[in-house]
Short mmCIF file of C-alpha atoms and ligand atoms in Angstrom, two decimals:
data_model
loop_
_atom_site.label_atom_id
_atom_site.label_comp_id
_atom_site.label_asym_id
_atom_site.label_seq_id
_atom_site.Cartn_x
_atom_site.Cartn_y
_atom_site.Cartn_z
CA MET A 770 2.92 -137.21 44.63
CA ASN A 771 2.88 -134.74 41.76
CA SER A 772 3.35 -131.25 43.11
CA GLN A 773 1.24 -129.37 40.64
CA ALA A 774 0.31 -125.77 41.42
CA LEU A 775 -3.21 -125.65 42.83
CA ARG A 776 -5.63 -122.74 42.90
CA VAL A 777 -6.63 -122.28 46.53
CA LEU A 778 -9.13 -119.88 48.07
CA PHE A 779 -8.35 -119.22 51.73
CA VAL A 780 -11.52 -117.92 53.39
CA THR A 781 -10.98 -116.18 56.71
CA PRO A 782 -12.67 -113.66 59.00
CA GLU A 783 -9.36 -112.05 60.04
CA CYS A 784 -5.90 -111.48 58.64
CA ALA A 785 -2.92 -109.63 60.14
CA PRO A 786 -1.86 -106.86 59.97
CA TRP A 787 -5.27 -105.44 59.08
CA VAL A 788 -7.61 -107.35 61.39
CA LYS A 789 -6.42 -109.57 64.18
CA THR A 790 -8.15 -110.71 67.35
CA GLY A 791 -5.92 -113.72 67.93
CA GLY A 792 -3.79 -116.40 66.38
CA LEU A 793 -6.08 -116.89 63.36
CA GLY A 794 -5.07 -113.42 62.17
CA ASP A 795 -1.41 -114.45 62.24
CA VAL A 796 -2.08 -117.79 60.55
CA SER A 797 -4.10 -116.13 57.79
CA ALA A 798 -1.18 -113.86 56.97
CA ALA A 799 1.57 -116.47 57.17
CA LEU A 800 0.13 -119.72 55.80
CA PRO A 801 -1.04 -118.37 52.40
CA ALA A 802 2.38 -116.74 51.94
CA ALA A 803 4.14 -120.02 52.77
CA LEU A 804 1.86 -121.90 50.33
CA GLN A 805 2.58 -119.34 47.65
CA ALA A 806 6.30 -119.84 48.26
CA LEU A 807 5.71 -123.55 47.51
CA GLY A 808 4.32 -122.56 44.12
CA HIS A 809 0.58 -122.64 44.83
CA ASP A 810 -1.81 -120.03 43.47
CA VAL A 811 -3.46 -118.83 46.69
CA ARG A 812 -5.99 -116.07 47.18
CA VAL A 813 -7.42 -114.91 50.49
CA LEU A 814 -11.07 -113.90 50.88
CA MET A 815 -12.05 -111.70 53.84
CA PRO A 816 -14.76 -109.12 54.60
CA ALA A 817 -13.87 -105.49 53.85
CA TYR A 818 -14.24 -104.23 57.42
CA ARG A 819 -13.84 -100.51 58.05
CA ALA A 820 -10.28 -100.99 59.32
CA VAL A 821 -9.38 -102.81 56.10
CA LEU A 822 -10.91 -100.15 53.88
CA GLY A 823 -8.79 -97.63 55.77
CA ALA A 824 -5.61 -99.62 55.12
CA VAL A 825 -6.14 -100.43 51.43
CA ARG A 826 -5.94 -97.55 48.99
CA ALA A 827 -6.66 -99.12 45.61
CA ARG A 828 -10.35 -99.97 45.12
CA HIS A 829 -10.29 -102.19 42.09
CA VAL A 830 -13.66 -103.94 41.85
CA VAL A 831 -13.20 -107.31 40.12
CA ALA A 832 -16.60 -108.92 40.62
CA ARG A 833 -20.11 -108.13 41.73
CA LEU A 834 -22.53 -110.34 43.64
CA MET A 835 -26.19 -109.69 42.93
CA PRO A 836 -28.56 -109.49 45.91
CA SER A 837 -29.88 -112.93 46.74
CA GLY A 838 -32.56 -113.65 49.35
CA GLN A 839 -31.53 -111.64 52.39
CA PHE A 840 -27.99 -111.08 51.13
CA PRO A 841 -27.50 -107.51 49.94
CA GLN A 842 -25.51 -106.72 46.82
CA ALA A 843 -21.75 -106.96 47.34
CA GLU A 844 -18.52 -106.42 45.45
CA LEU A 845 -15.13 -108.02 45.47
CA ILE A 846 -12.20 -105.64 45.67
CA ALA A 847 -8.79 -106.91 44.59
CA ALA A 848 -5.82 -106.02 46.77
CA ARG A 849 -2.57 -107.52 47.98
CA LEU A 850 -1.44 -108.35 51.48
CA PRO A 851 1.93 -106.97 52.59
CA SER A 852 3.37 -110.43 51.75
CA GLY A 853 2.26 -109.97 48.14
CA VAL A 854 -0.47 -112.62 48.38
CA PRO A 855 -3.61 -111.52 46.50
CA ILE A 856 -6.66 -110.89 48.63
CA ARG A 857 -10.28 -110.42 47.64
CA LEU A 858 -12.13 -108.09 49.99
CA LEU A 859 -15.84 -108.72 50.25
CA HIS A 860 -17.26 -105.23 50.18
CA CYS A 861 -20.76 -104.88 51.56
CA PRO A 862 -20.94 -101.66 53.59
CA ALA A 863 -24.27 -102.52 55.22
CA LEU A 864 -22.67 -105.56 56.84
CA TYR A 865 -19.01 -104.72 57.38
CA ASP A 866 -18.31 -101.00 57.22
CA ARG A 867 -18.93 -100.04 60.84
CA GLU A 868 -17.03 -99.12 64.01
CA GLY A 869 -16.12 -102.02 66.31
CA GLY A 870 -14.48 -105.42 66.03
CA PRO A 871 -14.95 -108.10 63.37
CA TYR A 872 -17.33 -110.14 65.53
CA GLN A 873 -18.48 -107.77 68.25
CA ASP A 874 -19.42 -104.16 68.81
CA ALA A 875 -17.40 -101.83 71.03
CA SER A 876 -19.28 -103.00 74.14
CA GLY A 877 -18.25 -106.63 73.52
CA ALA A 878 -21.68 -107.86 72.34
CA ASP A 879 -21.82 -110.08 69.24
CA TRP A 880 -23.14 -108.25 66.18
CA ALA A 881 -26.83 -109.14 65.89
CA ASP A 882 -26.46 -109.85 62.16
CA ASN A 883 -23.44 -112.18 62.40
CA ALA A 884 -25.31 -115.02 60.68
CA LEU A 885 -25.85 -112.83 57.65
CA ARG A 886 -22.37 -111.27 57.82
CA PHE A 887 -20.55 -114.61 57.75
CA GLY A 888 -23.18 -116.38 55.71
CA LEU A 889 -22.39 -113.89 52.96
CA LEU A 890 -18.68 -114.66 53.32
CA SER A 891 -19.35 -118.34 52.58
CA TYR A 892 -21.86 -117.52 49.87
CA ALA A 893 -19.31 -115.29 48.13
CA ALA A 894 -16.67 -118.04 48.23
CA VAL A 895 -19.09 -120.43 46.57
CA ALA A 896 -20.04 -117.82 43.97
CA LEU A 897 -16.34 -117.35 43.14
CA ALA A 898 -15.93 -121.09 42.77
CA ARG A 899 -18.88 -121.37 40.39
CA ARG A 900 -18.17 -118.48 38.05
CA GLY A 901 -18.27 -119.31 34.40
CA GLY A 902 -15.97 -118.53 31.51
CA ARG A 903 -12.28 -117.99 31.98
CA ALA A 904 -12.51 -116.51 35.46
CA TRP A 905 -10.14 -117.72 38.19
CA ARG A 906 -11.87 -120.53 40.06
CA PRO A 907 -10.40 -122.30 43.10
CA GLN A 908 -9.74 -126.04 42.98
CA LEU A 909 -9.81 -126.08 46.77
CA ILE A 910 -11.43 -123.87 49.40
CA HIS A 911 -9.71 -123.70 52.78
CA CYS A 912 -12.41 -122.65 55.26
CA ASN A 913 -11.26 -121.16 58.56
CA ASP A 914 -13.39 -121.56 61.69
CA TRP A 915 -17.16 -121.26 61.91
CA GLN A 916 -17.19 -118.03 59.94
CA ALA A 917 -16.45 -119.98 56.75
CA GLY A 918 -18.30 -123.14 57.79
CA LEU A 919 -21.24 -122.73 55.42
CA VAL A 920 -19.05 -123.12 52.31
CA PRO A 921 -19.15 -126.95 52.32
CA ALA A 922 -22.87 -126.87 53.21
CA TYR A 923 -23.82 -124.57 50.30
CA LEU A 924 -21.80 -126.73 47.93
CA HIS A 925 -23.60 -129.79 49.27
CA TYR A 926 -27.17 -128.45 49.19
CA PHE A 927 -26.79 -126.71 45.83
CA PRO A 928 -25.23 -129.37 43.63
CA GLY A 929 -23.03 -128.31 40.78
CA PRO A 930 -19.37 -128.23 39.87
CA ARG A 931 -17.39 -127.88 43.04
CA PRO A 932 -13.89 -127.48 44.41
CA ALA A 933 -12.51 -129.68 47.19
CA THR A 934 -13.08 -128.29 50.69
CA LEU A 935 -11.13 -128.31 53.89
CA GLN A 936 -12.60 -127.11 57.18
CA CYS A 937 -9.94 -125.81 59.55
CA VAL A 938 -10.75 -125.61 63.26
CA HIS A 939 -8.75 -123.05 65.20
CA ASN A 940 -10.98 -123.25 68.25
CA LEU A 941 -13.88 -125.64 68.68
CA ALA A 942 -15.30 -123.56 71.54
CA PHE A 943 -16.59 -121.05 68.99
CA GLN A 944 -19.22 -122.70 66.82
CA GLY A 945 -21.34 -119.98 65.25
CA LEU A 946 -24.73 -120.99 66.70
CA PHE A 947 -27.86 -119.16 65.53
CA PRO A 948 -31.62 -119.47 65.95
CA PRO A 949 -33.27 -122.01 63.61
CA GLN A 950 -34.86 -119.22 61.54
CA ALA A 951 -31.35 -118.36 60.28
CA VAL A 952 -31.56 -121.39 57.99
CA ALA A 953 -34.18 -119.60 55.87
CA THR A 954 -32.40 -116.25 56.14
CA LEU A 955 -29.28 -117.83 54.71
CA GLY A 956 -31.04 -119.63 51.89
CA LEU A 957 -30.40 -123.14 53.18
CA PRO A 958 -33.17 -125.69 52.63
CA ALA A 959 -35.45 -126.34 55.62
CA GLU A 960 -34.46 -130.03 55.66
CA SER A 961 -30.85 -129.08 56.42
CA LEU A 962 -31.98 -128.28 59.97
CA ASN A 963 -31.62 -131.83 61.09
CA ALA A 964 -29.18 -133.64 63.38
CA GLU A 965 -27.67 -135.32 60.30
CA GLY A 966 -27.26 -131.89 58.71
CA VAL A 967 -26.42 -128.50 60.19
CA GLU A 968 -28.55 -128.57 63.34
CA PHE A 969 -27.00 -128.53 66.81
CA PHE A 970 -29.48 -128.84 69.69
CA GLY A 971 -32.19 -126.92 67.92
CA ARG A 972 -29.95 -124.26 66.43
CA LEU A 973 -28.05 -123.74 63.21
CA SER A 974 -24.34 -124.44 63.71
CA PHE A 975 -22.00 -122.95 61.12
CA LEU A 976 -19.09 -125.00 62.40
CA LYS A 977 -21.02 -128.26 62.34
CA ALA A 978 -21.96 -127.49 58.73
CA GLY A 979 -18.28 -127.27 57.86
CA LEU A 980 -17.30 -130.35 59.84
CA ARG A 981 -20.16 -132.35 58.39
CA TYR A 982 -19.68 -131.56 54.70
CA ALA A 983 -16.00 -130.69 54.17
CA ASP A 984 -13.83 -133.24 52.37
CA ALA A 985 -11.26 -132.94 55.15
CA ILE A 986 -11.03 -131.41 58.60
CA VAL A 987 -7.80 -129.96 59.91
CA THR A 988 -7.09 -128.68 63.34
CA VAL A 989 -4.00 -126.85 64.44
CA SER A 990 -2.09 -129.46 66.42
CA PRO A 991 -1.95 -133.27 66.51
CA SER A 992 -2.84 -133.41 70.24
CA TYR A 993 -5.89 -131.17 69.81
CA ALA A 994 -7.05 -133.37 66.92
CA LEU A 995 -7.29 -136.24 69.44
CA GLU A 996 -8.69 -134.16 72.30
CA ILE A 997 -11.68 -132.91 70.31
CA GLN A 998 -12.85 -136.46 69.63
CA ARG A 999 -13.71 -136.80 73.33
CA GLU A 1000 -15.43 -134.94 76.14
CA PRO A 1001 -14.97 -132.23 77.30
CA LEU A 1002 -12.97 -130.56 74.51
CA GLY A 1003 -15.26 -131.86 71.79
CA PHE A 1004 -17.84 -129.31 73.04
CA GLY A 1005 -20.70 -131.54 71.90
CA LEU A 1006 -19.20 -132.25 68.47
CA GLN A 1007 -16.98 -135.15 69.62
CA GLY A 1008 -19.29 -137.75 68.09
CA LEU A 1009 -19.22 -136.21 64.65
CA LEU A 1010 -15.46 -135.67 64.84
CA ALA A 1011 -14.79 -139.22 66.00
CA ALA A 1012 -17.02 -140.57 63.22
CA ARG A 1013 -15.00 -138.57 60.67
CA ARG A 1014 -11.58 -139.26 62.22
CA GLU A 1015 -10.24 -140.75 58.98
CA ARG A 1016 -10.62 -137.29 57.50
CA LEU A 1017 -9.40 -135.38 60.56
CA HIS A 1018 -5.79 -134.17 60.60
CA GLY A 1019 -3.70 -132.23 63.10
CA ILE A 1020 -1.21 -129.86 61.48
CA LEU A 1021 0.76 -127.64 63.82
CA ASN A 1022 0.80 -123.90 63.14
CA GLY A 1023 4.12 -122.28 62.40
CA ILE A 1024 5.25 -118.82 63.41
CA ASP A 1025 6.20 -115.85 61.28
CA GLU A 1026 9.95 -116.02 61.72
CA ARG A 1027 10.50 -112.54 60.36
CA GLU A 1028 7.96 -110.82 62.53
CA TRP A 1029 9.17 -112.74 65.57
CA ASP A 1030 12.96 -112.67 65.44
CA PRO A 1031 14.85 -111.27 68.44
CA ALA A 1032 17.82 -110.44 66.18
CA ARG A 1033 15.70 -108.11 64.02
CA ASP A 1034 12.75 -107.09 66.16
CA ALA A 1035 12.30 -103.31 65.99
CA HIS A 1036 10.17 -103.27 69.16
CA LEU A 1037 13.03 -104.36 71.43
CA ALA A 1038 15.31 -102.18 73.52
CA SER A 1039 18.22 -104.40 72.50
CA ARG A 1040 18.30 -107.09 69.82
CA TYR A 1041 19.95 -110.44 70.44
CA ASP A 1042 20.61 -113.94 69.21
CA ALA A 1043 21.78 -117.17 70.81
CA ALA A 1044 25.37 -115.92 70.99
CA HIS A 1045 24.37 -112.69 72.76
CA LEU A 1046 21.82 -113.65 75.37
CA GLU A 1047 23.15 -111.06 77.80
CA ALA A 1048 21.27 -108.46 75.73
CA LYS A 1049 18.04 -109.79 77.18
CA ARG A 1050 18.91 -107.89 80.34
CA ALA A 1051 18.46 -104.49 78.64
CA ASN A 1052 15.03 -105.62 77.47
CA LYS A 1053 14.11 -106.71 80.98
CA ARG A 1054 15.18 -103.30 82.28
CA ALA A 1055 13.19 -101.50 79.58
CA LEU A 1056 10.11 -103.59 80.30
CA GLN A 1057 10.33 -103.01 84.05
CA GLU A 1058 10.65 -99.28 83.44
CA ARG A 1059 7.78 -99.23 81.01
CA LEU A 1060 5.52 -101.06 83.46
CA GLY A 1061 6.64 -99.20 86.56
CA LEU A 1062 8.23 -102.24 88.19
CA PRO A 1063 11.49 -101.89 90.17
CA PRO A 1064 14.48 -102.49 87.86
CA ALA A 1065 15.67 -105.58 89.71
CA ASP A 1066 17.85 -108.11 87.88
CA ASP A 1067 17.52 -110.57 90.73
CA ALA A 1068 13.72 -110.73 90.61
CA MET A 1069 12.58 -113.36 88.11
CA LEU A 1070 10.10 -111.75 85.72
CA PHE A 1071 7.16 -113.86 84.51
CA ALA A 1072 5.02 -112.52 81.66
CA MET A 1073 1.68 -113.43 80.13
CA VAL A 1074 0.13 -112.02 76.96
CA ALA A 1075 -3.27 -113.44 76.14
CA ARG A 1076 -6.97 -112.95 75.81
CA ILE A 1077 -8.17 -112.53 79.39
CA THR A 1078 -10.49 -115.52 79.39
CA GLU A 1079 -11.08 -118.76 81.16
CA GLN A 1080 -9.64 -120.65 78.17
CA LYS A 1081 -6.33 -118.90 78.72
CA GLY A 1082 -6.36 -119.50 82.50
CA ALA A 1083 -6.08 -115.76 83.20
CA ASP A 1084 -7.94 -116.36 86.47
CA LEU A 1085 -5.21 -118.79 87.55
CA ALA A 1086 -2.58 -116.12 86.96
CA ALA A 1087 -4.63 -113.61 88.98
CA ARG A 1088 -4.96 -116.12 91.80
CA LEU A 1089 -1.21 -116.80 91.92
CA ALA A 1090 -0.09 -113.17 91.60
CA PRO A 1091 0.24 -112.65 95.40
CA ARG A 1092 2.32 -115.81 95.69
CA ILE A 1093 4.57 -114.74 92.82
CA ALA A 1094 5.08 -111.44 94.63
CA ALA A 1095 5.83 -113.25 97.91
CA LEU A 1096 8.46 -115.32 96.09
CA GLY A 1097 10.31 -112.10 95.30
CA ALA A 1098 9.50 -112.49 91.61
CA GLN A 1099 7.61 -110.15 89.26
CA LEU A 1100 4.56 -110.69 87.08
CA ALA A 1101 3.60 -108.70 83.97
CA VAL A 1102 0.29 -109.32 82.22
CA LEU A 1103 -0.97 -107.84 78.94
CA GLY A 1104 -4.37 -108.69 77.58
CA THR A 1105 -7.98 -107.86 77.13
CA GLY A 1106 -11.13 -109.90 77.52
CA GLU A 1107 -13.69 -110.67 80.19
CA ARG A 1108 -14.26 -107.64 82.38
CA ALA A 1109 -14.46 -109.48 85.73
CA MET A 1110 -11.18 -111.30 85.13
CA GLU A 1111 -9.50 -108.06 84.03
CA GLN A 1112 -10.65 -106.53 87.33
CA GLU A 1113 -9.20 -109.45 89.32
CA LEU A 1114 -5.85 -108.94 87.64
CA LEU A 1115 -5.92 -105.18 88.17
CA ALA A 1116 -6.74 -105.73 91.85
CA ALA A 1117 -3.75 -108.07 92.16
CA ALA A 1118 -1.54 -105.35 90.68
CA ARG A 1119 -2.91 -102.74 93.08
CA ALA A 1120 -2.22 -105.05 96.01
CA ALA A 1121 1.42 -105.59 95.02
CA PRO A 1122 2.43 -102.70 92.76
CA ARG A 1123 6.16 -103.39 93.13
CA SER A 1124 5.77 -106.95 91.89
CA VAL A 1125 2.73 -107.14 89.63
CA ALA A 1126 1.93 -104.99 86.57
CA VAL A 1127 -1.18 -105.42 84.45
CA ARG A 1128 -1.96 -103.66 81.19
CA ILE A 1129 -5.44 -104.03 79.73
CA GLY A 1130 -5.51 -103.56 75.97
CA PHE A 1131 -4.17 -104.90 72.70
CA ASP A 1132 -0.61 -103.69 72.22
CA GLU A 1133 1.49 -105.47 69.61
CA PRO A 1134 4.78 -103.57 70.27
CA LEU A 1135 4.51 -104.14 74.03
CA SER A 1136 3.83 -107.84 73.44
CA HIS A 1137 7.19 -108.09 71.64
CA LEU A 1138 9.04 -106.30 74.43
CA MET A 1139 7.39 -108.58 76.98
CA MET A 1140 8.52 -111.63 75.06
CA ALA A 1141 12.11 -110.34 75.05
CA GLY A 1142 12.22 -108.78 78.52
CA ALA A 1143 10.59 -111.53 80.55
CA ASP A 1144 12.58 -114.41 82.02
CA ALA A 1145 9.75 -116.92 81.53
CA PHE A 1146 6.37 -116.92 79.81
CA LEU A 1147 3.14 -118.17 81.40
CA MET A 1148 0.51 -120.14 79.45
CA PRO A 1149 -1.87 -121.79 81.91
CA SER A 1150 -4.48 -122.38 79.18
CA ARG A 1151 -7.24 -124.82 80.12
CA PHE A 1152 -7.19 -125.87 76.49
CA GLU A 1153 -5.11 -124.61 73.59
CA PRO A 1154 -5.69 -125.76 70.01
CA CYS A 1155 -2.18 -124.64 69.07
CA GLY A 1156 -0.99 -121.45 70.75
CA LEU A 1157 1.69 -119.22 69.33
CA ASN A 1158 3.24 -117.50 72.33
CA GLN A 1159 4.95 -120.64 73.61
CA MET A 1160 6.78 -120.83 70.27
CA TYR A 1161 7.64 -117.11 70.29
CA GLY A 1162 8.87 -117.56 73.87
CA GLN A 1163 11.25 -120.35 72.90
CA ARG A 1164 12.61 -118.29 70.02
CA TYR A 1165 13.12 -115.33 72.38
CA ALA A 1166 14.97 -117.39 75.02
CA THR A 1167 11.98 -116.96 77.36
CA PRO A 1168 11.04 -120.52 78.37
CA PRO A 1169 7.30 -121.20 78.66
CA VAL A 1170 5.54 -122.51 81.77
CA ALA A 1171 2.49 -124.17 80.24
CA HIS A 1172 -0.42 -126.51 80.88
CA ALA A 1173 0.15 -129.75 78.96
CA THR A 1174 -2.76 -129.49 76.54
CA GLY A 1175 -3.22 -129.34 72.77
CA GLY A 1176 -0.48 -127.53 70.91
CA LEU A 1177 1.31 -126.72 74.15
CA SER A 1178 1.99 -130.44 74.69
CA ASP A 1179 3.18 -130.70 71.10
CA THR A 1180 5.65 -127.81 71.20
CA VAL A 1181 7.05 -127.57 74.74
CA VAL A 1182 9.41 -130.21 76.15
CA ASP A 1183 9.29 -130.35 79.93
CA ALA A 1184 12.56 -129.83 81.81
CA SER A 1185 12.62 -133.31 83.34
CA PRO A 1186 16.05 -134.60 84.39
CA ALA A 1187 16.11 -136.83 81.29
CA ALA A 1188 15.17 -134.02 78.90
CA LEU A 1189 17.73 -131.72 80.51
CA ALA A 1190 20.36 -134.42 80.10
CA ASP A 1191 19.62 -135.10 76.43
CA GLY A 1192 19.30 -131.43 75.48
CA SER A 1193 15.62 -131.49 74.48
CA ALA A 1194 14.11 -129.55 77.43
CA THR A 1195 12.61 -126.17 76.52
CA GLY A 1196 10.17 -125.25 79.31
CA PHE A 1197 7.88 -126.45 82.09
CA LEU A 1198 4.66 -128.40 81.71
CA PHE A 1199 1.99 -129.10 84.31
CA HIS A 1200 -0.76 -131.63 83.93
CA ALA A 1201 -3.84 -130.39 85.79
CA PRO A 1202 -5.41 -127.05 84.89
CA ASP A 1203 -5.51 -125.79 88.45
CA ALA A 1204 -3.67 -123.23 90.55
CA GLU A 1205 -1.71 -125.76 92.62
CA ALA A 1206 -0.24 -127.61 89.65
CA PHE A 1207 0.52 -124.27 87.99
CA TRP A 1208 2.19 -123.06 91.17
CA THR A 1209 4.41 -126.16 91.33
CA ALA A 1210 5.54 -125.52 87.74
CA ILE A 1211 6.27 -121.87 88.53
CA GLY A 1212 8.34 -123.04 91.49
CA ARG A 1213 10.30 -125.44 89.28
CA ALA A 1214 10.93 -122.65 86.79
CA HIS A 1215 12.07 -120.32 89.57
CA ALA A 1216 14.53 -122.92 90.90
CA ALA A 1217 15.89 -123.60 87.40
CA TRP A 1218 16.30 -119.87 86.74
CA ARG A 1219 18.52 -119.52 89.79
CA ASP A 1220 20.80 -122.20 88.37
CA ALA A 1221 22.44 -120.26 85.53
CA PRO A 1222 23.85 -123.19 83.49
CA THR A 1223 20.49 -125.02 83.55
CA TRP A 1224 18.61 -121.91 82.52
CA ARG A 1225 21.00 -121.15 79.71
CA ALA A 1226 20.68 -124.69 78.41
CA LEU A 1227 16.88 -124.35 78.37
CA GLN A 1228 17.11 -121.05 76.53
CA LEU A 1229 19.49 -122.39 73.89
CA ASN A 1230 17.47 -125.58 73.37
CA GLY A 1231 14.37 -123.49 72.69
CA MET A 1232 16.16 -121.09 70.37
CA ALA A 1233 17.52 -123.97 68.30
CA LYS A 1234 14.05 -125.30 67.47
CA ASP A 1235 12.51 -124.72 64.05
CA PHE A 1236 8.98 -123.39 64.38
CA GLY A 1237 8.81 -121.95 60.87
CA TRP A 1238 5.89 -122.53 58.52
CA GLY A 1239 7.87 -124.67 56.06
CA PRO A 1240 6.98 -128.17 57.33
CA SER A 1241 3.34 -127.24 58.07
CA ALA A 1242 2.80 -125.56 54.72
CA ARG A 1243 4.14 -128.68 53.02
CA ALA A 1244 1.74 -130.82 55.07
CA TYR A 1245 -1.20 -128.65 53.97
CA ALA A 1246 -0.01 -128.76 50.36
CA ARG A 1247 0.17 -132.57 50.41
CA LEU A 1248 -3.33 -132.73 51.82
CA TYR A 1249 -4.65 -130.26 49.21
CA GLU A 1250 -3.17 -132.39 46.45
CA THR A 1251 -4.73 -135.56 47.83
CA LEU A 1252 -8.15 -133.88 48.12
CA ALA A 1253 -8.00 -132.35 44.66
CA ALA A 1254 -6.93 -135.67 43.16
CA ALA A 1255 -9.78 -137.53 44.93
CA LEU A 1256 -12.26 -135.01 43.58
CA ARG A 1257 -10.91 -135.37 40.01
CA ALA A 1258 -11.14 -139.13 40.32
CA SER A 1259 -14.78 -138.96 41.44
CA ALA A 1260 -15.81 -136.48 38.74
P1 LIG B 1654 -5.62 -117.20 70.50
O1 LIG B 1654 -5.76 -117.14 69.03
O2 LIG B 1654 -6.40 -118.29 71.13
O3 LIG B 1654 -5.91 -115.89 71.16
P2 LIG B 1654 -2.76 -117.67 70.05
O4 LIG B 1654 -1.68 -117.96 71.02
O5 LIG B 1654 -2.86 -118.56 68.89
O6 LIG B 1654 -4.11 -117.56 70.87
O7 LIG B 1654 -2.55 -116.25 69.40
C1 LIG B 1654 -2.72 -115.07 70.09
C2 LIG B 1654 -1.92 -114.01 69.38
O8 LIG B 1654 -2.41 -112.72 69.75
C3 LIG B 1654 -0.47 -114.02 69.76
O9 LIG B 1654 0.29 -113.53 68.68
C4 LIG B 1654 -0.45 -113.06 70.96
O10 LIG B 1654 0.80 -112.52 71.23
C5 LIG B 1654 -1.42 -112.03 70.49
N1 LIG B 1654 -2.08 -111.29 71.55
C6 LIG B 1654 -3.06 -111.72 72.37
N2 LIG B 1654 -3.44 -110.73 73.21
C7 LIG B 1654 -2.69 -109.66 72.91
C8 LIG B 1654 -2.62 -108.32 73.41
N3 LIG B 1654 -3.41 -107.92 74.40
N4 LIG B 1654 -1.74 -107.47 72.85
C9 LIG B 1654 -0.95 -107.89 71.85
N5 LIG B 1654 -0.96 -109.12 71.33
C10 LIG B 1654 -1.81 -110.01 71.85
C1 LIG B 1655 -7.20 -120.18 68.09
C2 LIG B 1655 -6.63 -120.99 69.24
C3 LIG B 1655 -5.12 -120.96 69.30
C4 LIG B 1655 -4.50 -121.10 67.93
C5 LIG B 1655 -5.08 -120.06 66.98
C6 LIG B 1655 -4.52 -120.15 65.56
O1 LIG B 1655 -7.62 -118.93 68.42
O2 LIG B 1655 -7.19 -120.63 70.48
O3 LIG B 1655 -4.65 -121.99 70.14
O4 LIG B 1655 -3.09 -120.95 68.00
O5 LIG B 1655 -6.46 -120.21 66.89
O6 LIG B 1655 -4.72 -121.41 64.99
#
């Protein structure tokens, strides 16, 4: 395969460190940088939210988009991410310059104009790809999640020169569904609202548009790529995904090995590497102090950092909190999400304040200390397209206890006797997403923790694994090249 530099536009609704609600923010920072390191010419496109405008000083306008239909006028501001990767910020104050999150207002309700907000993101990507003259034009557009799903649809319904397209699915549970009238608002032809087109049970589906018309579909782990072709994880799109399986790929996310390195992590009380695991103890002490838990070395400390949602199994953790306390262990939870589940967790902490600590909020520094200070990390996700924390946990010598689903199955090796014997074991997997199976896995982890040589072996096995972006970025690059070549051949 010739490894020619390709011009790639990476369209995303969030990018760390400026805007991050979950793993997509991390991926959007790390993957373009890894592709650039391979020699590709990558630019990121993201809305200029208020938080971004606050973080970026230079306001160099490089292009203007004229108003079109319901889309207001917009500008593209050129900036660079901390990695040095160029980013184009889609500046349209009426749609993006407001208090609140990227998708929701401060009360947690979706922005009423999300169809227009993310329709414009896709529209702008297509406009960039179809500029004339000597302007930079992408040869491939990498569309992330439903927010960029209209890119392939616009290119399909408005024929003209086009780049190759790849629709990446980070979470099929979020599909970008809007009332049928949105089709007209967004300038799509009325006939697109059809089961063969962009319609999903009477509504417009941004994600279906991407899945239907992209040249390739990628999801973020090989196991999840299979799971979404069936019920229940296909969330109604399993038929379309199964029909397009020849074009569906699973490429595992990597982790940012600089940001998440226990030997260099500025958020820790004490830094460590595989030869100095005893330094984890100082982090455990610091974490216990910070959370108001008794500074006990002999109480196994389980931690969980996640969106407090059903997907993440936060309710299962709340349900098991009293049993973890009764075991003489400790539980620390950091997260934010559904109010009722947050309340359940807070109630569990009030009932056992010497064993259970819960912090509601988004706190990046604390999440690092939790990774380093905990003995084991809990990920009872009902489904998990990839998941990042189980990889961070292995790197931080904090073995994960995880439900065997999606990317968790692909990255955690269960501590079975055989895997312990051959040195591959890195954590604990359970196979039914319910409290009893989770509890059995916690019990296995607790027993292994009390056996120092076994625990140390698990820690070292996990630390030795390579979760960097290198192999995944190369897999994306190979796919880009194949898609670009196929497009050239068909032109
Ligand atoms: P998802 O994208 O589904 O939320 P991932 O595991 O891919 O799940 O990524 C979540 C990322 O967000 C991880 O880096 C995790 O540590 C981080 N994170 C989630 N909740 C919090 C929080 N409350 N505070 C700090 N970091 C968090
Ligand atoms: C999603 C998924 C998560 C994945 C992340 C980045 O939010 O829920 O599993 O790691 O996207 O791809």
